[in-house]
mmCIF file of C-alpha atoms in Angstrom:
data_model
loop_
_atom_site.group_PDB
_atom_site.id
_atom_site.type_symbol
_atom_site.label_atom_id
_atom_site.label_comp_id
_atom_site.label_asym_id
_atom_site.label_seq_id
_atom_site.Cartn_x
_atom_site.Cartn_y
_atom_site.Cartn_z
ATOM 1 C CA UNK A 170 -15.242 31.934 -25.884
ATOM 2 C CA UNK A 171 -17.216 31.740 -22.677
ATOM 3 C CA UNK A 172 -18.953 35.047 -23.459
ATOM 4 C CA UNK A 173 -20.455 33.536 -26.612
ATOM 5 C CA UNK A 174 -21.633 30.493 -24.691
ATOM 6 C CA UNK A 175 -23.124 32.667 -21.948
ATOM 7 C CA UNK A 176 -25.002 34.769 -24.505
ATOM 8 C CA UNK A 177 -26.343 31.728 -26.364
ATOM 9 C CA UNK A 178 -27.622 30.089 -23.169
ATOM 10 C CA UNK A 179 -28.754 33.039 -21.018
ATOM 11 C CA UNK A 180 -28.681 36.027 -23.443
ATOM 12 C CA UNK A 181 -26.304 37.889 -21.103
ATOM 13 C CA UNK A 182 -23.860 40.314 -22.716
ATOM 14 C CA UNK A 183 -20.656 41.671 -21.138
ATOM 15 C CA UNK A 184 -20.895 45.102 -19.511
ATOM 16 C CA UNK A 185 -18.184 46.560 -21.744
ATOM 17 C CA UNK A 186 -19.912 48.040 -24.844
ATOM 18 C CA UNK A 187 -17.098 47.179 -27.268
ATOM 19 C CA UNK A 188 -17.074 43.527 -26.171
ATOM 20 C CA UNK A 189 -20.880 43.327 -26.405
ATOM 21 C CA UNK A 190 -20.774 44.712 -29.985
ATOM 22 C CA UNK A 191 -18.105 42.179 -30.921
ATOM 23 C CA UNK A 192 -20.199 39.291 -29.612
ATOM 24 C CA UNK A 193 -23.318 40.460 -31.449
ATOM 25 C CA UNK A 194 -21.332 40.925 -34.669
ATOM 26 C CA UNK A 195 -19.693 37.466 -34.599
ATOM 27 C CA UNK A 196 -22.539 35.468 -33.041
ATOM 28 C CA UNK A 197 -23.629 33.982 -36.378
ATOM 29 C CA UNK A 198 -20.338 32.012 -36.505
ATOM 30 C CA UNK A 199 -21.108 30.101 -33.289
ATOM 31 C CA UNK A 200 -23.691 27.520 -32.264
ATOM 32 C CA UNK A 201 -24.434 25.627 -29.080
ATOM 33 C CA UNK A 202 -25.065 21.868 -29.349
ATOM 34 C CA UNK A 203 -25.777 19.868 -26.176
ATOM 35 C CA UNK A 204 -24.177 22.595 -24.066
ATOM 36 C CA UNK A 205 -20.923 22.633 -26.080
ATOM 37 C CA UNK A 206 -19.784 25.631 -28.124
ATOM 38 C CA UNK A 207 -18.960 25.076 -31.788
ATOM 39 C CA UNK A 208 -17.744 27.417 -34.500
ATOM 40 C CA UNK A 209 -18.665 26.847 -38.116
ATOM 41 C CA UNK A 210 -16.935 28.238 -41.186
ATOM 42 C CA UNK A 211 -17.741 28.201 -44.881
ATOM 43 C CA UNK A 212 -14.825 26.072 -46.082
ATOM 44 C CA UNK A 213 -14.182 23.963 -42.967
ATOM 45 C CA UNK A 214 -16.254 21.494 -40.978
ATOM 46 C CA UNK A 215 -17.713 22.502 -37.648
ATOM 47 C CA UNK A 216 -14.986 23.218 -35.085
ATOM 48 C CA UNK A 217 -15.134 22.467 -31.364
ATOM 49 C CA UNK A 218 -14.284 25.413 -29.130
ATOM 50 C CA UNK A 219 -11.951 24.475 -26.265
ATOM 51 C CA UNK A 220 -10.753 26.561 -23.365
ATOM 52 C CA UNK A 221 -8.262 26.458 -20.492
ATOM 53 C CA UNK A 222 -7.064 23.074 -19.304
ATOM 54 C CA UNK A 223 -8.541 21.205 -22.264
ATOM 55 C CA UNK A 224 -6.601 23.457 -24.670
ATOM 56 C CA UNK A 225 -3.348 22.856 -22.770
ATOM 57 C CA UNK A 226 -3.888 19.074 -22.847
ATOM 58 C CA UNK A 227 -4.572 19.053 -26.602
ATOM 59 C CA UNK A 228 -1.484 21.144 -27.364
ATOM 60 C CA UNK A 229 0.691 18.885 -25.175
ATOM 61 C CA UNK A 230 -0.596 15.773 -26.960
ATOM 62 C CA UNK A 231 0.130 17.287 -30.354
ATOM 63 C CA UNK A 232 3.676 18.311 -29.470
ATOM 64 C CA UNK A 233 4.587 15.038 -27.732
ATOM 65 C CA UNK A 234 3.508 12.813 -30.630
ATOM 66 C CA UNK A 235 5.342 11.914 -33.845
ATOM 67 C CA UNK A 236 5.366 15.584 -34.874
ATOM 68 C CA UNK A 237 7.037 16.654 -31.632
ATOM 69 C CA UNK A 238 10.599 16.915 -32.856
ATOM 70 C CA UNK A 239 9.783 18.248 -36.373
ATOM 71 C CA UNK A 240 12.656 16.155 -37.790
ATOM 72 C CA UNK A 241 12.061 14.075 -40.884
ATOM 73 C CA UNK A 242 13.026 10.400 -40.862
#
């Protein structure tokens, strides 16, 4: 994710040729709005890209909520 953000802000590609090709190929799916990376798809609304600690916090909140036990009432 960070490689896409780095390319959109500074136009810096990774040194590995395969990774650089992948970023160029998939770049049209990503956009940068106010410094935040978003992914857009044809059938879904724009998605926020999260990474690291923010991802862990979101997953913990989802699994601790009413869906945590996966048991119907």
